[in-house]
PDB file of C-alpha atoms and ligand atoms in Angstrom:
ATOM      1  CA  UNK A  10      83.237  91.288 115.534  1.00  0.00           C
ATOM      2  CA  UNK A  11      85.441  91.749 112.687  1.00  0.00           C
ATOM      3  CA  UNK A  12      88.819  89.805 112.822  1.00  0.00           C
ATOM      4  CA  UNK A  13      91.715  92.783 112.664  1.00  0.00           C
ATOM      5  CA  UNK A  14      95.180  92.363 112.006  1.00  0.00           C
ATOM      6  CA  UNK A  15      96.972  95.794 113.221  1.00  0.00           C
ATOM      7  CA  UNK A  16     100.305  96.873 111.889  1.00  0.00           C
ATOM      8  CA  UNK A  17     101.157 100.152 113.921  1.00  0.00           C
ATOM      9  CA  UNK A  18     104.250 102.315 114.908  1.00  0.00           C
ATOM     10  CA  UNK A  19     102.939 102.827 118.351  1.00  0.00           C
ATOM     11  CA  UNK A  20     102.508 106.291 119.079  1.00  0.00           C
ATOM     12  CA  UNK A  21      99.990 107.574 121.235  1.00  0.00           C
ATOM     13  CA  UNK A  22      97.127 107.361 118.750  1.00  0.00           C
ATOM     14  CA  UNK A  23      97.932 104.049 117.834  1.00  0.00           C
ATOM     15  CA  UNK A  24      97.559 102.888 121.605  1.00  0.00           C
ATOM     16  CA  UNK A  25      94.582 104.669 121.851  1.00  0.00           C
ATOM     17  CA  UNK A  26      93.349 102.760 118.909  1.00  0.00           C
ATOM     18  CA  UNK A  27      94.064  99.597 120.098  1.00  0.00           C
ATOM     19  CA  UNK A  28      92.458 100.355 123.326  1.00  0.00           C
ATOM     20  CA  UNK A  29      89.383 101.203 121.239  1.00  0.00           C
ATOM     21  CA  UNK A  30      89.906  98.135 119.474  1.00  0.00           C
ATOM     22  CA  UNK A  31      90.213  95.619 122.800  1.00  0.00           C
ATOM     23  CA  UNK A  32      87.106  97.503 124.068  1.00  0.00           C
ATOM     24  CA  UNK A  33      84.971  97.390 121.211  1.00  0.00           C
ATOM     25  CA  UNK A  34      83.118  94.319 120.888  1.00  0.00           C
ATOM     26  CA  UNK A  35      82.489  94.679 116.721  1.00  0.00           C
ATOM     27  CA  UNK A  36      86.624  94.429 116.531  1.00  0.00           C
ATOM     28  CA  UNK A  37      88.265  91.681 117.300  1.00  0.00           C
ATOM     29  CA  UNK A  38      92.302  92.307 117.018  1.00  0.00           C
ATOM     30  CA  UNK A  39      93.981  88.761 116.597  1.00  0.00           C
ATOM     31  CA  UNK A  40      97.180  90.160 116.180  1.00  0.00           C
ATOM     32  CA  UNK A  41      99.681  93.415 116.606  1.00  0.00           C
ATOM     33  CA  UNK A  42     102.762  93.894 114.333  1.00  0.00           C
ATOM     34  CA  UNK A  43     104.717  96.507 116.041  1.00  0.00           C
ATOM     35  CA  UNK A  44     107.113  98.636 113.747  1.00  0.00           C
ATOM     36  CA  UNK A  45     109.929 101.108 113.934  1.00  0.00           C
ATOM     37  CA  UNK A  46     108.207 104.393 113.126  1.00  0.00           C
ATOM     38  CA  UNK A  47     107.004 106.949 116.150  1.00  0.00           C
ATOM     39  CA  UNK A  48     109.342 105.136 118.243  1.00  0.00           C
ATOM     40  CA  UNK A  49     111.970 102.160 117.876  1.00  0.00           C
ATOM     41  CA  UNK A  50     110.476  98.712 117.301  1.00  0.00           C
ATOM     42  CA  UNK A  51     111.793  97.258 120.453  1.00  0.00           C
ATOM     43  CA  UNK A  52     110.331  99.838 122.369  1.00  0.00           C
ATOM     44  CA  UNK A  53     106.831  99.383 120.346  1.00  0.00           C
ATOM     45  CA  UNK A  54     107.353  95.784 121.381  1.00  0.00           C
ATOM     46  CA  UNK A  55     107.681  96.477 124.676  1.00  0.00           C
ATOM     47  CA  UNK A  56     104.868  99.054 124.782  1.00  0.00           C
ATOM     48  CA  UNK A  57     101.973  96.476 123.247  1.00  0.00           C
ATOM     49  CA  UNK A  58     103.332  93.611 125.720  1.00  0.00           C
ATOM     50  CA  UNK A  59     102.816  96.076 128.413  1.00  0.00           C
ATOM     51  CA  UNK A  60      99.161  96.900 127.337  1.00  0.00           C
ATOM     52  CA  UNK A  61      98.432  93.238 127.538  1.00  0.00           C
ATOM     53  CA  UNK A  62      99.606  93.030 131.136  1.00  0.00           C
ATOM     54  CA  UNK A  63      96.813  95.664 131.771  1.00  0.00           C
ATOM     55  CA  UNK A  64      93.909  94.988 129.659  1.00  0.00           C
ATOM     56  CA  UNK A  65      92.618  91.519 130.691  1.00  0.00           C
ATOM     57  CA  UNK A  66      89.922  90.832 128.031  1.00  0.00           C
ATOM     58  CA  UNK A  67      90.164  87.685 126.510  1.00  0.00           C
ATOM     59  CA  UNK A  68      90.684  89.372 123.035  1.00  0.00           C
ATOM     60  CA  UNK A  69      93.541  91.397 124.489  1.00  0.00           C
ATOM     61  CA  UNK A  70      94.962  88.244 126.152  1.00  0.00           C
ATOM     62  CA  UNK A  71      94.995  86.497 123.008  1.00  0.00           C
ATOM     63  CA  UNK A  72      96.063  88.903 120.611  1.00  0.00           C
ATOM     64  CA  UNK A  73      99.508  87.642 118.813  1.00  0.00           C
ATOM     65  CA  UNK A  74     102.015  90.354 119.355  1.00  0.00           C
ATOM     66  CA  UNK A  75     105.066  90.475 116.688  1.00  0.00           C
ATOM     67  CA  UNK A  76     107.659  92.509 115.825  1.00  0.00           C
ATOM     68  CA  UNK A  77     107.870  93.973 112.379  1.00  0.00           C
ATOM     69  CA  UNK A  78     110.628  95.854 110.533  1.00  0.00           C
ATOM     70  CA  UNK A  79     113.115  97.838 112.436  1.00  0.00           C
ATOM     71  CA  UNK A  80     113.735 100.100 109.338  1.00  0.00           C
ATOM     72  CA  UNK A  81     112.338 101.610 106.104  1.00  0.00           C
ATOM     73  CA  UNK A  82     113.182 100.126 102.584  1.00  0.00           C
ATOM     74  CA  UNK A  83     114.843 103.427 101.785  1.00  0.00           C
ATOM     75  CA  UNK A  84     117.549 102.189 104.396  1.00  0.00           C
ATOM     76  CA  UNK A  85     118.097 105.117 106.080  1.00  0.00           C
ATOM     77  CA  UNK A  86     117.907 105.345 109.800  1.00  0.00           C
ATOM     78  CA  UNK A  87     114.707 106.451 110.445  1.00  0.00           C
ATOM     79  CA  UNK A  88     114.027 109.418 112.965  1.00  0.00           C
ATOM     80  CA  UNK A  89     111.608 108.750 116.015  1.00  0.00           C
ATOM     81  CA  UNK A  90     109.554 111.332 117.605  1.00  0.00           C
ATOM     82  CA  UNK A  91     109.813 111.088 121.703  1.00  0.00           C
ATOM     83  CA  UNK A  92     108.690 114.996 122.007  1.00  0.00           C
ATOM     84  CA  UNK A  93     105.325 113.710 120.196  1.00  0.00           C
ATOM     85  CA  UNK A  94     104.530 110.438 121.082  1.00  0.00           C
ATOM     86  CA  UNK A  95     107.085 109.629 124.516  1.00  0.00           C
ATOM     87  CA  UNK A  96     110.024 107.084 124.425  1.00  0.00           C
ATOM     88  CA  UNK A  97     107.332 104.537 124.530  1.00  0.00           C
ATOM     89  CA  UNK A  98     104.591 105.938 122.699  1.00  0.00           C
ATOM     90  CA  UNK A  99     102.768 106.270 125.913  1.00  0.00           C
ATOM     91  CA  UNK A 100     103.417 109.898 126.489  1.00  0.00           C
ATOM     92  CA  UNK A 101     105.062 110.297 129.883  1.00  0.00           C
ATOM     93  CA  UNK A 102     104.679 106.639 130.909  1.00  0.00           C
ATOM     94  CA  UNK A 103     107.546 104.489 131.112  1.00  0.00           C
ATOM     95  CA  UNK A 104     106.061 100.765 130.653  1.00  0.00           C
ATOM     96  CA  UNK A 105     106.849  98.305 133.935  1.00  0.00           C
ATOM     97  CA  UNK A 106     108.547  95.834 131.231  1.00  0.00           C
ATOM     98  CA  UNK A 107     110.887  98.463 129.765  1.00  0.00           C
ATOM     99  CA  UNK A 108     113.896  96.568 131.206  1.00  0.00           C
ATOM    100  CA  UNK A 109     112.705  93.219 129.735  1.00  0.00           C
ATOM    101  CA  UNK A 110     115.180  91.281 127.646  1.00  0.00           C
ATOM    102  CA  UNK A 111     112.513  90.653 124.441  1.00  0.00           C
ATOM    103  CA  UNK A 112     112.315  86.999 123.597  1.00  0.00           C
ATOM    104  CA  UNK A 113     110.920  87.146 120.433  1.00  0.00           C
ATOM    105  CA  UNK A 114     112.098  89.575 117.226  1.00  0.00           C
ATOM    106  CA  UNK A 115     110.513  89.798 113.872  1.00  0.00           C
ATOM    107  CA  UNK A 116     108.943  86.847 112.503  1.00  0.00           C
ATOM    108  CA  UNK A 117     107.212  87.406 108.777  1.00  0.00           C
ATOM    109  CA  UNK A 118     106.360  83.899 108.634  1.00  0.00           C
ATOM    110  CA  UNK A 119     104.205  83.894 111.978  1.00  0.00           C
ATOM    111  CA  UNK A 120     102.367  86.867 110.304  1.00  0.00           C
ATOM    112  CA  UNK A 121     101.793  84.905 107.226  1.00  0.00           C
ATOM    113  CA  UNK A 122     100.590  82.025 109.275  1.00  0.00           C
ATOM    114  CA  UNK A 123      97.856  84.760 111.061  1.00  0.00           C
ATOM    115  CA  UNK A 124      96.741  85.824 107.157  1.00  0.00           C
ATOM    116  CA  UNK A 125      96.370  82.004 106.041  1.00  0.00           C
ATOM    117  CA  UNK A 126      94.489  81.082 109.631  1.00  0.00           C
ATOM    118  CA  UNK A 127      91.753  83.799 108.892  1.00  0.00           C
ATOM    119  CA  UNK A 128      91.874  83.731 105.313  1.00  0.00           C
ATOM    120  CA  UNK A 129      89.001  85.752 103.579  1.00  0.00           C
ATOM    121  CA  UNK A 130      87.847  87.159 106.624  1.00  0.00           C
ATOM    122  CA  UNK A 131      90.858  88.847 107.733  1.00  0.00           C
ATOM    123  CA  UNK A 132      91.008  93.017 107.656  1.00  0.00           C
ATOM    124  CA  UNK A 133      94.384  94.651 107.787  1.00  0.00           C
ATOM    125  CA  UNK A 134      94.754  97.876 109.591  1.00  0.00           C
ATOM    126  CA  UNK A 135      98.029  99.412 108.668  1.00  0.00           C
ATOM    127  CA  UNK A 136      98.041 102.880 111.133  1.00  0.00           C
ATOM    128  CA  UNK A 137     102.014 103.398 110.904  1.00  0.00           C
ATOM    129  CA  UNK A 138     104.856 102.795 108.285  1.00  0.00           C
ATOM    130  CA  UNK A 139     103.974 100.509 105.721  1.00  0.00           C
ATOM    131  CA  UNK A 140     107.405  98.202 105.648  1.00  0.00           C
ATOM    132  CA  UNK A 141     106.011  95.283 107.146  1.00  0.00           C
ATOM    133  CA  UNK A 142     103.096  95.134 105.369  1.00  0.00           C
ATOM    134  CA  UNK A 143     104.791  95.425 101.742  1.00  0.00           C
ATOM    135  CA  UNK A 144     107.773  92.907 103.133  1.00  0.00           C
ATOM    136  CA  UNK A 145     104.675  90.189 103.213  1.00  0.00           C
ATOM    137  CA  UNK A 146     103.617  91.168  99.653  1.00  0.00           C
ATOM    138  CA  UNK A 147     106.967  90.713  98.833  1.00  0.00           C
ATOM    139  CA  UNK A 148     107.362  87.632 100.700  1.00  0.00           C
ATOM    140  CA  UNK A 149     103.946  85.639 100.194  1.00  0.00           C
ATOM    141  CA  UNK A 150     101.669  87.414  97.348  1.00  0.00           C
ATOM    142  CA  UNK A 151      99.623  84.543  97.521  1.00  0.00           C
ATOM    143  CA  UNK A 152      98.788  84.910 100.692  1.00  0.00           C
ATOM    144  CA  UNK A 153      97.952  88.308 101.083  1.00  0.00           C
ATOM    145  CA  UNK A 154      95.613  87.706  97.792  1.00  0.00           C
ATOM    146  CA  UNK A 155      93.231  86.407 100.530  1.00  0.00           C
ATOM    147  CA  UNK A 156      93.189  89.352 102.740  1.00  0.00           C
ATOM    148  CA  UNK A 157      89.391  90.621 102.623  1.00  0.00           C
ATOM    149  CA  UNK A 158      90.050  94.312 103.047  1.00  0.00           C
ATOM    150  CA  UNK A 159      93.540  96.673 103.857  1.00  0.00           C
ATOM    151  CA  UNK A 160      92.523 100.260 105.745  1.00  0.00           C
ATOM    152  CA  UNK A 161      95.775 102.345 105.734  1.00  0.00           C
ATOM    153  CA  UNK A 162      95.939 105.308 107.756  1.00  0.00           C
ATOM    154  CA  UNK A 163      98.631 107.565 105.181  1.00  0.00           C
ATOM    155  CA  UNK A 164      98.604 110.106 102.642  1.00  0.00           C
ATOM    156  CA  UNK A 165      97.665 113.892 102.253  1.00  0.00           C
ATOM    157  CA  UNK A 166      95.698 115.086  99.208  1.00  0.00           C
ATOM    158  CA  UNK A 167      95.795 118.899  98.157  1.00  0.00           C
ATOM    159  CA  UNK A 168      95.988 119.356 101.773  1.00  0.00           C
ATOM    160  CA  UNK A 169      99.156 120.250 104.124  1.00  0.00           C
ATOM    161  CA  UNK A 170     101.479 117.297 105.058  1.00  0.00           C
ATOM    162  CA  UNK A 171     102.311 116.650 108.820  1.00  0.00           C
ATOM    163  CA  UNK A 172     105.919 116.133 108.483  1.00  0.00           C
ATOM    164  CA  UNK A 173     106.662 118.164 104.916  1.00  0.00           C
ATOM    165  CA  UNK A 174     104.385 120.974 103.295  1.00  0.00           C
ATOM    166  CA  UNK A 175     103.155 117.792 101.358  1.00  0.00           C
ATOM    167  CA  UNK A 176     104.211 114.502 103.157  1.00  0.00           C
ATOM    168  CA  UNK A 177     102.116 112.644 106.054  1.00  0.00           C
ATOM    169  CA  UNK A 178     104.086 110.881 108.270  1.00  0.00           C
ATOM    170  CA  UNK A 179     103.472 107.176 107.482  1.00  0.00           C
ATOM    171  CA  UNK A 180     104.000 107.811 103.999  1.00  0.00           C
ATOM    172  CA  UNK A 181     107.014 109.797 104.377  1.00  0.00           C
ATOM    173  CA  UNK A 182     108.585 107.419 106.726  1.00  0.00           C
ATOM    174  CA  UNK A 183     108.675 105.006 103.886  1.00  0.00           C
ATOM    175  CA  UNK A 184     107.626 106.187 100.216  1.00  0.00           C
ATOM    176  CA  UNK A 185     108.856 102.891  98.799  1.00  0.00           C
ATOM    177  CA  UNK A 186     107.033 100.517 100.885  1.00  0.00           C
ATOM    178  CA  UNK A 187     103.816 102.994 100.812  1.00  0.00           C
ATOM    179  CA  UNK A 188     104.232 102.536  96.448  1.00  0.00           C
ATOM    180  CA  UNK A 189     104.654  98.673  97.043  1.00  0.00           C
ATOM    181  CA  UNK A 190     101.243  98.137  99.071  1.00  0.00           C
ATOM    182  CA  UNK A 191      99.277 100.460  96.820  1.00  0.00           C
ATOM    183  CA  UNK A 192     100.939  98.124  93.414  1.00  0.00           C
ATOM    184  CA  UNK A 193      99.993  95.231  95.115  1.00  0.00           C
ATOM    185  CA  UNK A 194      97.271  95.217  97.331  1.00  0.00           C
ATOM    186  CA  UNK A 195      93.719  95.384  96.209  1.00  0.00           C
ATOM    187  CA  UNK A 196      90.335  96.221  98.377  1.00  0.00           C
ATOM    188  CA  UNK A 197      92.887  99.047  99.988  1.00  0.00           C
ATOM    189  CA  UNK A 198      90.825 101.888 101.773  1.00  0.00           C
ATOM    190  CA  UNK A 199      93.357 105.109 102.538  1.00  0.00           C
ATOM    191  CA  UNK A 200      92.429 106.950 105.509  1.00  0.00           C
ATOM    192  CA  UNK A 201      94.522 110.039 104.974  1.00  0.00           C
ATOM    193  CA  UNK A 202      95.298 113.664 106.673  1.00  0.00           C
ATOM    194  CA  UNK A 203      92.212 114.916 105.049  1.00  0.00           C
ATOM    195  CA  UNK A 204      90.171 113.580 107.833  1.00  0.00           C
ATOM    196  CA  UNK A 205      92.336 112.438 110.567  1.00  0.00           C
ATOM    197  CA  UNK A 206      93.533 115.982 110.957  1.00  0.00           C
ATOM    198  CA  UNK A 207      89.963 116.714 112.067  1.00  0.00           C
ATOM    199  CA  UNK A 208      89.303 113.582 114.391  1.00  0.00           C
ATOM    200  CA  UNK A 209      90.077 115.830 117.121  1.00  0.00           C
ATOM    201  CA  UNK A 210      90.134 114.470 121.071  1.00  0.00           C
ATOM    202  CA  UNK A 211      88.852 117.681 122.974  1.00  0.00           C
ATOM    203  CA  UNK A 212      89.842 118.182 126.714  1.00  0.00           C
ATOM    204  CA  UNK A 213      86.111 117.596 127.559  1.00  0.00           C
ATOM    205  CA  UNK A 214      86.053 114.222 125.741  1.00  0.00           C
ATOM    206  CA  UNK A 215      89.665 113.393 127.379  1.00  0.00           C
ATOM    207  CA  UNK A 216      88.105 114.211 130.908  1.00  0.00           C
ATOM    208  CA  UNK A 217      84.985 112.026 130.066  1.00  0.00           C
ATOM    209  CA  UNK A 218      87.404 108.799 129.150  1.00  0.00           C
ATOM    210  CA  UNK A 219      89.282 109.925 132.402  1.00  0.00           C
ATOM    211  CA  UNK A 220      86.451 109.026 134.804  1.00  0.00           C
ATOM    212  CA  UNK A 221      86.089 105.571 133.152  1.00  0.00           C
ATOM    213  CA  UNK A 222      89.223 104.772 132.609  1.00  0.00           C
ATOM    214  CA  UNK A 223      90.198 102.852 135.326  1.00  0.00           C
ATOM    215  CA  UNK A 224      93.925 102.344 134.258  1.00  0.00           C
ATOM    216  CA  UNK A 225      94.463 105.905 134.029  1.00  0.00           C
ATOM    217  CA  UNK A 226      97.104 105.913 131.076  1.00  0.00           C
ATOM    218  CA  UNK A 227      94.605 107.603 128.331  1.00  0.00           C
ATOM    219  CA  UNK A 228      94.619 110.961 129.971  1.00  0.00           C
ATOM    220  CA  UNK A 229      98.129 111.657 130.638  1.00  0.00           C
ATOM    221  CA  UNK A 230      98.970 110.320 126.921  1.00  0.00           C
ATOM    222  CA  UNK A 231      96.763 112.704 125.358  1.00  0.00           C
ATOM    223  CA  UNK A 232      97.789 115.486 127.680  1.00  0.00           C
ATOM    224  CA  UNK A 233     100.978 114.969 126.576  1.00  0.00           C
ATOM    225  CA  UNK A 234     100.273 114.519 122.443  1.00  0.00           C
ATOM    226  CA  UNK A 235      98.127 117.977 123.092  1.00  0.00           C
ATOM    227  CA  UNK A 236     100.937 119.576 124.942  1.00  0.00           C
ATOM    228  CA  UNK A 237     103.237 118.912 121.678  1.00  0.00           C
ATOM    229  CA  UNK A 238     100.303 120.345 119.074  1.00  0.00           C
ATOM    230  CA  UNK A 239      99.457 123.399 121.266  1.00  0.00           C
ATOM    231  CA  UNK A 240     103.030 124.377 121.099  1.00  0.00           C
ATOM    232  CA  UNK A 241     102.845 124.152 117.473  1.00  0.00           C
ATOM    233  CA  UNK A 242      99.528 126.149 117.561  1.00  0.00           C
ATOM    234  CA  UNK A 243      98.482 127.497 120.830  1.00  0.00           C
ATOM    235  CA  UNK A 244      94.778 127.939 118.814  1.00  0.00           C
ATOM    236  CA  UNK A 245      94.304 124.127 118.219  1.00  0.00           C
ATOM    237  CA  UNK A 246      91.152 122.639 119.908  1.00  0.00           C
ATOM    238  CA  UNK A 247      92.595 119.147 120.756  1.00  0.00           C
ATOM    239  CA  UNK A 248      94.969 116.641 119.065  1.00  0.00           C
ATOM    240  CA  UNK A 249      94.335 114.598 116.252  1.00  0.00           C
ATOM    241  CA  UNK A 250      93.679 110.818 116.709  1.00  0.00           C
ATOM    242  CA  UNK A 251      94.360 109.713 113.267  1.00  0.00           C
ATOM    243  CA  UNK A 252      94.542 105.606 114.134  1.00  0.00           C
ATOM    244  CA  UNK A 253      91.596 105.886 115.919  1.00  0.00           C
ATOM    245  CA  UNK A 254      89.544 107.138 113.254  1.00  0.00           C
ATOM    246  CA  UNK A 255      91.165 104.641 110.993  1.00  0.00           C
ATOM    247  CA  UNK A 256      90.369 101.368 113.219  1.00  0.00           C
ATOM    248  CA  UNK A 257      86.609 102.948 113.316  1.00  0.00           C
ATOM    249  CA  UNK A 258      86.462 102.720 109.475  1.00  0.00           C
ATOM    250  CA  UNK A 259      86.371  98.989 109.174  1.00  0.00           C
ATOM    251  CA  UNK A 260      82.912  98.963 110.986  1.00  0.00           C
ATOM    252  CA  UNK A 261      81.514 102.638 110.215  1.00  0.00           C
ATOM    253  CA  UNK A 262      81.338 102.848 106.400  1.00  0.00           C
ATOM    254  CA  UNK A 263      78.665 105.329 106.947  1.00  0.00           C
ATOM    255  CA  UNK A 264      80.603 107.521 108.753  1.00  0.00           C
ATOM    256  CA  UNK A 265      82.923 108.472 105.715  1.00  0.00           C
ATOM    257  CA  UNK A 266      82.587 109.859 102.218  1.00  0.00           C
ATOM    258  CA  UNK A 267      84.967 108.423  99.455  1.00  0.00           C
ATOM    259  CA  UNK A 268      86.356 108.626  96.037  1.00  0.00           C
ATOM    260  CA  UNK A 269      88.134 105.878  93.977  1.00  0.00           C
ATOM    261  CA  UNK A 270      90.997 106.978  92.431  1.00  0.00           C
ATOM    262  CA  UNK A 271      94.740 106.343  91.282  1.00  0.00           C
ATOM    263  CA  UNK A 272      97.407 107.012  93.981  1.00  0.00           C
ATOM    264  CA  UNK A 273     100.819 107.754  93.460  1.00  0.00           C
ATOM    265  CA  UNK A 274     103.537 108.124  96.515  1.00  0.00           C
ATOM    266  CA  UNK A 275     106.278 110.087  95.447  1.00  0.00           C
ATOM    267  CA  UNK A 276     109.867 108.046  95.561  1.00  0.00           C
ATOM    268  CA  UNK A 277     112.369 110.868  96.212  1.00  0.00           C
ATOM    269  CA  UNK A 278     114.591 109.643  99.145  1.00  0.00           C
ATOM    270  CA  UNK A 279     114.927 113.129 101.010  1.00  0.00           C
ATOM    271  CA  UNK A 280     113.358 116.807 100.464  1.00  0.00           C
ATOM    272  CA  UNK A 281     109.935 118.279 100.751  1.00  0.00           C
ATOM    273  CA  UNK A 282     108.228 115.929  98.168  1.00  0.00           C
ATOM    274  CA  UNK A 283     109.435 112.549  99.545  1.00  0.00           C
ATOM    275  CA  UNK A 284     106.633 110.515 100.459  1.00  0.00           C
ATOM    276  CA  UNK A 285     104.057 112.831  99.103  1.00  0.00           C
ATOM    277  CA  UNK A 286     100.595 111.206  97.906  1.00  0.00           C
ATOM    278  CA  UNK A 287      98.746 112.393  94.511  1.00  0.00           C
ATOM    279  CA  UNK A 288      95.601 111.091  93.635  1.00  0.00           C
ATOM    280  CA  UNK A 289      94.906 111.445  89.814  1.00  0.00           C
ATOM    281  CA  UNK A 290      91.203 113.217  89.404  1.00  0.00           C
ATOM    282  CA  UNK A 291      91.647 113.217  85.422  1.00  0.00           C
ATOM    283  CA  UNK A 292      88.640 111.705  83.840  1.00  0.00           C
ATOM    284  CA  UNK A 293      91.084 109.802  81.751  1.00  0.00           C
ATOM    285  CA  UNK A 294      93.873 110.064  84.269  1.00  0.00           C
ATOM    286  CA  UNK A 295      93.545 106.193  85.240  1.00  0.00           C
ATOM    287  CA  UNK A 296      95.547 104.916  82.249  1.00  0.00           C
ATOM    288  CA  UNK A 297      99.227 104.833  82.580  1.00  0.00           C
ATOM    289  CA  UNK A 298     100.806 107.058  79.838  1.00  0.00           C
ATOM    290  CA  UNK A 299     102.859 104.274  77.835  1.00  0.00           C
ATOM    291  CA  UNK A 300     100.901 101.274  78.371  1.00  0.00           C
ATOM    292  CA  UNK A 301      97.299 102.654  78.548  1.00  0.00           C
ATOM    293  CA  UNK A 302      97.421 100.094  81.436  1.00  0.00           C
ATOM    294  CA  UNK A 303      94.460 100.625  83.653  1.00  0.00           C
ATOM    295  CA  UNK A 304      96.023 101.695  87.013  1.00  0.00           C
ATOM    296  CA  UNK A 305      94.448 100.531  90.280  1.00  0.00           C
ATOM    297  CA  UNK A 306      92.365 102.727  91.998  1.00  0.00           C
ATOM    298  CA  UNK A 307      91.856 102.722  95.563  1.00  0.00           C
ATOM    299  CA  UNK A 308      89.044 104.029  97.801  1.00  0.00           C
ATOM    300  CA  UNK A 309      90.022 107.495  99.847  1.00  0.00           C
ATOM    301  CA  UNK A 310      88.175 108.913 102.421  1.00  0.00           C
ATOM    302  CA  UNK A 311      87.770 112.530 101.820  1.00  0.00           C
ATOM    303  CA  UNK A 312      85.298 113.515 104.580  1.00  0.00           C
ATOM    304  CA  UNK A 313      83.544 112.033 107.637  1.00  0.00           C
ATOM    305  CA  UNK A 314      80.979 113.088 110.084  1.00  0.00           C
ATOM    306  CA  UNK A 315      82.594 114.374 113.291  1.00  0.00           C
ATOM    307  CA  UNK A 316      79.549 113.754 115.663  1.00  0.00           C
ATOM    308  CA  UNK A 317      79.425 109.984 114.646  1.00  0.00           C
ATOM    309  CA  UNK A 318      83.282 109.378 115.408  1.00  0.00           C
ATOM    310  CA  UNK A 319      82.505 111.772 118.727  1.00  0.00           C
ATOM    311  CA  UNK A 320      79.646 109.729 119.940  1.00  0.00           C
ATOM    312  CA  UNK A 321      81.143 105.922 118.421  1.00  0.00           C
ATOM    313  CA  UNK A 322      84.534 106.797 120.533  1.00  0.00           C
ATOM    314  CA  UNK A 323      82.981 107.720 123.909  1.00  0.00           C
ATOM    315  CA  UNK A 324      80.640 105.192 123.878  1.00  0.00           C
ATOM    316  CA  UNK A 325      83.248 102.547 123.622  1.00  0.00           C
TER     317      UNK A 325
HETATM  318  C1  BDR B 420     100.390 109.270 111.530  1.00  0.00           C
HETATM  319  O1  BDR B 420     101.998 109.222 111.837  1.00  0.00           O
HETATM  320  C2  BDR B 420     101.963 108.812 112.893  1.00  0.00           C
HETATM  321  O2  BDR B 420     102.729 109.395 113.623  1.00  0.00           O
HETATM  322  C3  BDR B 420     100.650 108.508 113.685  1.00  0.00           C
HETATM  323  O3  BDR B 420     100.636 107.596 114.217  1.00  0.00           O
HETATM  324  C4  BDR B 420      99.902 108.269 112.471  1.00  0.00           C
HETATM  325  O4  BDR B 420      99.767 107.150 112.136  1.00  0.00           O
HETATM  326  C5  BDR B 420      99.809 110.593 111.310  1.00  0.00           C
HETATM  327  O5  BDR B 420     100.530 111.082 110.475  1.00  0.00           O
HETATM  328 CA1   CA B 421     100.667 105.185 114.118  1.00  0.00          CA
END
């Protein structure tokens, strides 16, 4: 399967995405970089290491787990959301290694070695804040040029955000990092709330999965996640698996409708517009006002076929 390096902030939908990747033969997860985000970096590292103890597949065992950034480039202390994802991103579940002393901490040189090792066949999937990915572009620009493709779960274009009226969590968490990645990276595909908000896991899907989930962690996690969304909106039909849809995009081009547009991320340090993602659809929009320089365009998914998501997710 395709060689995939995942950068995640290890909430419930990150973990379901990792499980989907570990079970799906078309995706080989070669490494997981665990950043701060939904939960603290240390908890994220412990949770991904814990997953490795319950997933005996060779792929899950060989995947390198490396701690990423602990804080955003915007320098403030991140706010975690245990009420949405649980303390360890596992909903109500506390991993058995929660009291372990952690041997390794961040090692960006080791992450760059993975990129060097897989060269032009490596696909990066960023399903958390973009701090570690941006750091790699700052430290190892030449190695990063070899990356085949980058998929980013992030942004919300002309639709409401999920952290403020206009901002999506991953871009809001570190707008500086998001802008750095979108400036340096080529071959970027953005999977925004425009589609991920609709990648709903319904109770029927969860009950079906529970029958085949021998480890019995998926249903408790999604029920916990669903409880949070139901409190906010009692009519919601299920919980959005933002990160699962993003990892799926690696193999399912046919599932999405894309547009290539210049993207700006608002760099305000606080307030509603922090991390807002703006795509420029003006015909001449791709030229920078001052320099007439061509602004990079990135592929953004604006629509997807839910039945294909439903079938692909359950068939795994
Ligand atoms: C994104 O933010 C995180 O909370 C989720 O895991 C997802 O990656 C959704 O905005
Ligand atoms: Ca995430």
